[in-house]
Amino acid sequence: MSLSDRATPLSMPPSLTWSATECSLYRPGERFDSWRLSWVAEEARPSDLAAVASSSEALRLVFTASKTRRVPVGVIGPREASDAEYKLAEAVGRALGEHGLQLLCGGKSGVMEAACKGNLEAGGLPIGLLPDTEWRESNPYVAIPIATGIGPVRNAILARASTVLVAIGGGYGTLTEMAYGLHFDRPVLALGDAPFVEGILACETPGDVIAHIARHLLDNAPRAA
């Protein structure tokens, strides 16, 4: 069975509206607090609310607005990427950048380099969590290199620090990061030839990735007390 055969369908989001003057997202009775990343009770509804077509579009509006906390989305995959994996990772990185999402990766070659390239070109500032002791060991598209000096142990930190993990292709190293993500109760999305692990969410396109991230960060966001 292919990953596409195991793809998880997305349900329709609740009615979403956006206020351009307040840079705020609303749904019936609630407003999205873009710093706490949670829904709060609506106090006064602004007059300029406009319907938002999808959760993915709502995600872009929220995370490209000012004063939004940008929790990282991790992209994982092999250092030796195929041409197809490289193109797919570049497209995912670009989609994250276009939606204002913070990219975190291992900062090396292959899938990591491609994701950083797409993200940087889309206006993002990709973070590379390096296994090396020197920041210059990062790929040329990492905007914020963090040299940990702890080798592959950094895989656990990457999984823990990411709000969502996106796996593109990969072998044992990627499989380890996916397992860490599931262990830490993070949504793990898989594209292309990523290893199958029970509990992952299979995606067919970068657009599916964005839609799942939107569902996690917006549709399923907690309601503040």
mmCIF file of C-alpha atoms in Angstrom:
data_model
loop_
_atom_site.group_PDB
_atom_site.id
_atom_site.type_symbol
_atom_site.label_atom_id
_atom_site.label_comp_id
_atom_site.label_asym_id
_atom_site.label_seq_id
_atom_site.Cartn_x
_atom_site.Cartn_y
_atom_site.Cartn_z
ATOM 1 C CA MET A 1 0.000 0.000 0.000
ATOM 2 C CA SER A 2 1.393 3.422 -0.965
ATOM 3 C CA LEU A 3 1.447 6.516 1.236
ATOM 4 C CA SER A 4 -1.230 8.065 -0.970
ATOM 5 C CA ASP A 5 -3.491 5.101 -0.243
ATOM 6 C CA ARG A 6 -3.111 5.859 3.454
ATOM 7 C CA ALA A 7 -3.693 9.622 3.116
ATOM 8 C CA THR A 8 -5.852 11.113 5.848
ATOM 9 C CA PRO A 9 -8.855 13.108 4.552
ATOM 10 C CA LEU A 10 -9.318 16.615 5.900
ATOM 11 C CA SER A 11 -12.679 17.676 7.285
ATOM 12 C CA MET A 12 -14.202 21.052 6.483
ATOM 13 C CA PRO A 13 -13.127 23.767 8.948
ATOM 14 C CA PRO A 14 -15.627 25.834 10.910
ATOM 15 C CA SER A 15 -16.636 29.205 9.463
ATOM 16 C CA LEU A 16 -13.592 31.487 9.602
ATOM 17 C CA THR A 17 -13.453 35.261 9.120
ATOM 18 C CA TRP A 18 -10.606 37.775 9.104
ATOM 19 C CA SER A 19 -10.386 41.371 10.274
ATOM 20 C CA ALA A 20 -7.799 43.332 8.271
ATOM 21 C CA THR A 21 -7.849 46.276 10.675
ATOM 22 C CA GLU A 22 -7.177 44.102 13.733
ATOM 23 C CA CYS A 23 -5.157 41.412 11.900
ATOM 24 C CA SER A 24 -7.253 38.850 13.755
ATOM 25 C CA LEU A 25 -8.925 35.578 12.857
ATOM 26 C CA TYR A 26 -12.438 34.802 14.111
ATOM 27 C CA ARG A 27 -14.817 31.885 14.221
ATOM 28 C CA PRO A 28 -18.307 31.886 15.776
ATOM 29 C CA GLY A 29 -17.980 33.254 19.299
ATOM 30 C CA GLU A 30 -14.169 33.164 19.376
ATOM 31 C CA ARG A 31 -11.042 35.067 18.315
ATOM 32 C CA PHE A 32 -7.661 33.479 17.653
ATOM 33 C CA ASP A 33 -4.900 34.789 19.911
ATOM 34 C CA SER A 34 -1.882 34.664 17.594
ATOM 35 C CA TRP A 35 0.664 34.952 20.412
ATOM 36 C CA ARG A 36 -0.742 32.242 22.679
ATOM 37 C CA LEU A 37 -1.869 30.241 19.621
ATOM 38 C CA SER A 38 -5.228 29.520 21.190
ATOM 39 C CA TRP A 39 -8.845 30.550 20.823
ATOM 40 C CA VAL A 40 -10.280 33.079 23.274
ATOM 41 C CA ALA A 41 -13.809 34.272 23.898
ATOM 42 C CA GLU A 42 -14.875 36.971 21.480
ATOM 43 C CA GLU A 43 -15.387 40.311 23.233
ATOM 44 C CA ALA A 44 -16.415 42.637 20.417
ATOM 45 C CA ARG A 45 -16.748 41.642 16.792
ATOM 46 C CA PRO A 46 -15.140 44.142 14.348
ATOM 47 C CA SER A 47 -17.173 45.472 11.439
ATOM 48 C CA ASP A 48 -14.757 44.570 8.654
ATOM 49 C CA LEU A 49 -14.863 40.778 8.918
ATOM 50 C CA ALA A 50 -14.452 38.946 5.611
ATOM 51 C CA ALA A 51 -14.933 35.240 4.974
ATOM 52 C CA VAL A 52 -11.798 33.096 4.674
ATOM 53 C CA ALA A 53 -11.969 30.372 2.050
ATOM 54 C CA SER A 54 -9.932 27.702 3.858
ATOM 55 C CA SER A 55 -7.889 26.923 6.937
ATOM 56 C CA SER A 56 -4.740 27.106 4.800
ATOM 57 C CA GLU A 57 -5.573 30.673 3.789
ATOM 58 C CA ALA A 58 -6.368 31.505 7.413
ATOM 59 C CA LEU A 59 -2.965 30.093 8.378
ATOM 60 C CA ARG A 60 -1.257 32.397 5.873
ATOM 61 C CA LEU A 61 -3.162 35.438 7.134
ATOM 62 C CA VAL A 62 -2.358 34.717 10.779
ATOM 63 C CA PHE A 63 1.313 33.824 10.377
ATOM 64 C CA THR A 64 2.215 36.597 7.956
ATOM 65 C CA ALA A 65 0.650 39.192 10.265
ATOM 66 C CA SER A 66 2.637 41.067 12.873
ATOM 67 C CA LYS A 67 2.996 39.919 16.490
ATOM 68 C CA THR A 68 2.488 36.238 15.781
ATOM 69 C CA ARG A 69 4.442 33.598 17.679
ATOM 70 C CA ARG A 70 6.123 31.403 15.097
ATOM 71 C CA VAL A 71 6.603 27.953 16.535
ATOM 72 C CA PRO A 72 8.834 25.861 14.252
ATOM 73 C CA VAL A 73 7.773 23.234 11.764
ATOM 74 C CA GLY A 74 10.440 20.564 11.369
ATOM 75 C CA VAL A 75 11.402 19.161 7.951
ATOM 76 C CA ILE A 76 13.359 15.904 8.010
ATOM 77 C CA GLY A 77 14.818 13.673 5.332
ATOM 78 C CA PRO A 78 18.004 12.140 3.919
ATOM 79 C CA ARG A 79 21.273 13.930 3.212
ATOM 80 C CA GLU A 80 21.447 12.036 -0.081
ATOM 81 C CA ALA A 81 18.149 13.062 -1.667
ATOM 82 C CA SER A 82 16.890 11.950 -5.056
ATOM 83 C CA ASP A 83 15.959 14.614 -7.603
ATOM 84 C CA ALA A 84 12.276 14.032 -6.831
ATOM 85 C CA GLU A 85 12.853 14.340 -3.082
ATOM 86 C CA TYR A 86 14.926 17.505 -3.542
ATOM 87 C CA LYS A 87 12.203 19.172 -5.619
ATOM 88 C CA LEU A 88 9.491 18.103 -3.185
ATOM 89 C CA ALA A 89 11.449 19.378 -0.169
ATOM 90 C CA GLU A 90 12.133 22.679 -1.929
ATOM 91 C CA ALA A 91 8.403 23.062 -2.625
ATOM 92 C CA VAL A 92 7.538 22.280 1.001
ATOM 93 C CA GLY A 93 10.088 24.802 2.271
ATOM 94 C CA ARG A 94 8.711 27.426 -0.093
ATOM 95 C CA ALA A 95 5.123 26.725 1.001
ATOM 96 C CA LEU A 96 6.129 27.118 4.653
ATOM 97 C CA GLY A 97 7.786 30.443 3.837
ATOM 98 C CA GLU A 98 4.799 31.711 1.879
ATOM 99 C CA HIS A 99 2.544 30.930 4.841
ATOM 100 C CA GLY A 100 4.837 32.633 7.363
ATOM 101 C CA LEU A 101 5.772 29.394 9.116
ATOM 102 C CA GLN A 102 9.161 28.954 10.783
ATOM 103 C CA LEU A 103 11.259 26.154 9.268
ATOM 104 C CA LEU A 104 13.527 24.063 11.488
ATOM 105 C CA CYS A 105 15.713 21.305 10.063
ATOM 106 C CA GLY A 106 19.036 19.545 10.554
ATOM 107 C CA GLY A 107 20.830 22.144 8.453
ATOM 108 C CA LYS A 108 22.801 19.728 6.265
ATOM 109 C CA SER A 109 22.503 18.604 2.616
ATOM 110 C CA GLY A 110 19.804 16.801 0.616
ATOM 111 C CA VAL A 111 16.221 17.283 1.798
ATOM 112 C CA MET A 112 17.384 19.728 4.463
ATOM 113 C CA GLU A 113 19.219 21.914 1.952
ATOM 114 C CA ALA A 114 16.288 21.866 -0.485
ATOM 115 C CA ALA A 115 13.767 22.842 2.195
ATOM 116 C CA CYS A 116 16.012 25.705 3.351
ATOM 117 C CA LYS A 117 16.492 26.888 -0.239
ATOM 118 C CA GLY A 118 12.770 27.067 -0.947
ATOM 119 C CA ASN A 119 12.062 28.660 2.413
ATOM 120 C CA LEU A 120 14.771 31.323 2.109
ATOM 121 C CA GLU A 121 13.677 32.240 -1.420
ATOM 122 C CA ALA A 122 10.106 32.655 -0.124
ATOM 123 C CA GLY A 123 11.261 35.160 2.486
ATOM 124 C CA GLY A 124 11.718 32.762 5.408
ATOM 125 C CA LEU A 125 14.628 32.511 7.832
ATOM 126 C CA PRO A 126 15.300 28.755 8.018
ATOM 127 C CA ILE A 127 16.935 27.464 11.195
ATOM 128 C CA GLY A 128 19.502 24.677 10.973
ATOM 129 C CA LEU A 129 20.040 22.575 14.101
ATOM 130 C CA LEU A 130 23.473 21.193 13.245
ATOM 131 C CA PRO A 131 25.103 18.067 14.661
ATOM 132 C CA ASP A 132 28.478 19.768 14.129
ATOM 133 C CA THR A 133 30.568 21.994 16.381
ATOM 134 C CA GLU A 134 30.846 24.869 13.873
ATOM 135 C CA TRP A 135 28.035 26.858 12.256
ATOM 136 C CA ARG A 136 29.907 26.972 8.921
ATOM 137 C CA GLU A 137 29.111 23.283 8.436
ATOM 138 C CA SER A 138 25.530 24.201 7.523
ATOM 139 C CA ASN A 139 24.178 24.230 3.993
ATOM 140 C CA PRO A 140 24.348 27.632 2.246
ATOM 141 C CA TYR A 141 20.634 28.357 2.669
ATOM 142 C CA VAL A 142 20.456 28.177 6.473
ATOM 143 C CA ALA A 143 19.738 31.681 7.788
ATOM 144 C CA ILE A 144 20.092 30.814 11.485
ATOM 145 C CA PRO A 145 22.672 28.037 12.067
ATOM 146 C CA ILE A 146 22.832 26.507 15.541
ATOM 147 C CA ALA A 147 25.915 24.329 16.032
ATOM 148 C CA THR A 148 25.070 21.835 18.782
ATOM 149 C CA GLY A 149 28.183 19.647 18.681
ATOM 150 C CA ILE A 150 26.102 16.681 19.898
ATOM 151 C CA GLY A 151 25.927 14.643 16.692
ATOM 152 C CA PRO A 152 22.784 12.638 15.865
ATOM 153 C CA VAL A 153 21.421 13.209 19.376
ATOM 154 C CA ARG A 154 20.199 16.526 17.953
ATOM 155 C CA ASN A 155 17.468 14.519 16.190
ATOM 156 C CA ALA A 156 15.589 14.254 19.474
ATOM 157 C CA ILE A 157 15.865 17.993 20.079
ATOM 158 C CA LEU A 158 14.587 18.750 16.583
ATOM 159 C CA ALA A 159 11.573 16.497 17.100
ATOM 160 C CA ARG A 160 10.847 17.924 20.531
ATOM 161 C CA ALA A 161 11.177 21.548 19.388
ATOM 162 C CA SER A 162 8.922 21.209 16.335
ATOM 163 C CA THR A 163 5.183 21.647 16.570
ATOM 164 C CA VAL A 164 4.773 19.444 13.461
ATOM 165 C CA LEU A 165 7.294 17.194 11.672
ATOM 166 C CA VAL A 166 7.319 16.752 7.892
ATOM 167 C CA ALA A 167 9.245 13.728 6.587
ATOM 168 C CA ILE A 168 10.285 13.642 2.924
ATOM 169 C CA GLY A 169 11.898 10.373 1.900
ATOM 170 C CA GLY A 170 14.571 9.035 4.206
ATOM 171 C CA GLY A 171 16.138 6.014 5.834
ATOM 172 C CA TYR A 172 17.033 5.043 9.378
ATOM 173 C CA GLY A 173 17.956 8.575 10.487
ATOM 174 C CA THR A 174 14.632 9.961 9.285
ATOM 175 C CA LEU A 175 12.825 6.989 10.780
ATOM 176 C CA THR A 176 14.430 7.790 14.134
ATOM 177 C CA GLU A 177 13.236 11.404 13.962
ATOM 178 C CA MET A 178 9.735 10.268 13.017
ATOM 179 C CA ALA A 179 9.692 7.895 15.986
ATOM 180 C CA TYR A 180 10.848 10.692 18.284
ATOM 181 C CA GLY A 181 8.063 12.901 16.927
ATOM 182 C CA LEU A 182 5.409 10.285 17.614
ATOM 183 C CA HIS A 183 6.900 9.645 21.063
ATOM 184 C CA PHE A 184 6.673 13.366 21.843
ATOM 185 C CA ASP A 185 3.062 13.425 20.594
ATOM 186 C CA ARG A 186 3.840 15.605 17.576
ATOM 187 C CA PRO A 187 1.887 15.267 14.327
ATOM 188 C CA VAL A 188 4.194 13.568 11.805
ATOM 189 C CA LEU A 189 3.399 14.150 8.137
ATOM 190 C CA ALA A 190 4.946 12.011 5.393
ATOM 191 C CA LEU A 191 5.551 12.796 1.727
ATOM 192 C CA GLY A 192 7.048 10.837 -1.151
ATOM 193 C CA ASP A 193 8.949 7.714 -0.133
ATOM 194 C CA ALA A 194 9.091 8.505 3.563
ATOM 195 C CA PRO A 195 9.095 5.383 5.763
ATOM 196 C CA PHE A 196 5.681 4.312 6.952
ATOM 197 C CA VAL A 197 5.166 4.264 10.695
ATOM 198 C CA GLU A 198 1.843 3.602 12.378
ATOM 199 C CA GLY A 199 0.417 6.944 13.445
ATOM 200 C CA ILE A 200 1.829 9.180 10.715
ATOM 201 C CA LEU A 201 -0.374 11.337 8.477
ATOM 202 C CA ALA A 202 0.301 10.674 4.796
ATOM 203 C CA CYS A 203 0.235 13.621 2.382
ATOM 204 C CA GLU A 204 0.355 13.711 -1.400
ATOM 205 C CA THR A 205 1.346 17.333 -2.017
ATOM 206 C CA PRO A 206 2.875 20.345 -0.215
ATOM 207 C CA GLY A 207 -0.645 21.773 -0.171
ATOM 208 C CA ASP A 208 -1.782 18.779 1.887
ATOM 209 C CA VAL A 209 1.064 19.482 4.318
ATOM 210 C CA ILE A 210 -0.079 23.090 4.765
ATOM 211 C CA ALA A 211 -3.679 21.977 5.241
ATOM 212 C CA HIS A 212 -2.696 19.520 8.000
ATOM 213 C CA ILE A 213 -0.546 22.153 9.718
ATOM 214 C CA ALA A 214 -3.484 24.577 9.545
ATOM 215 C CA ARG A 215 -5.747 21.985 11.115
ATOM 216 C CA HIS A 216 -3.248 21.427 13.927
ATOM 217 C CA LEU A 217 -2.414 25.082 14.656
ATOM 218 C CA LEU A 218 -5.840 26.634 14.015
ATOM 219 C CA ASP A 219 -8.751 24.216 13.830
ATOM 220 C CA ASN A 220 -7.534 22.067 16.734
ATOM 221 C CA ALA A 221 -5.937 24.859 18.766
ATOM 222 C CA PRO A 222 -6.919 24.844 22.450
ATOM 223 C CA ARG A 223 -9.349 27.321 23.931
ATOM 224 C CA ALA A 224 -7.745 29.571 26.550
ATOM 225 C CA ALA A 225 -9.305 29.479 29.990
#
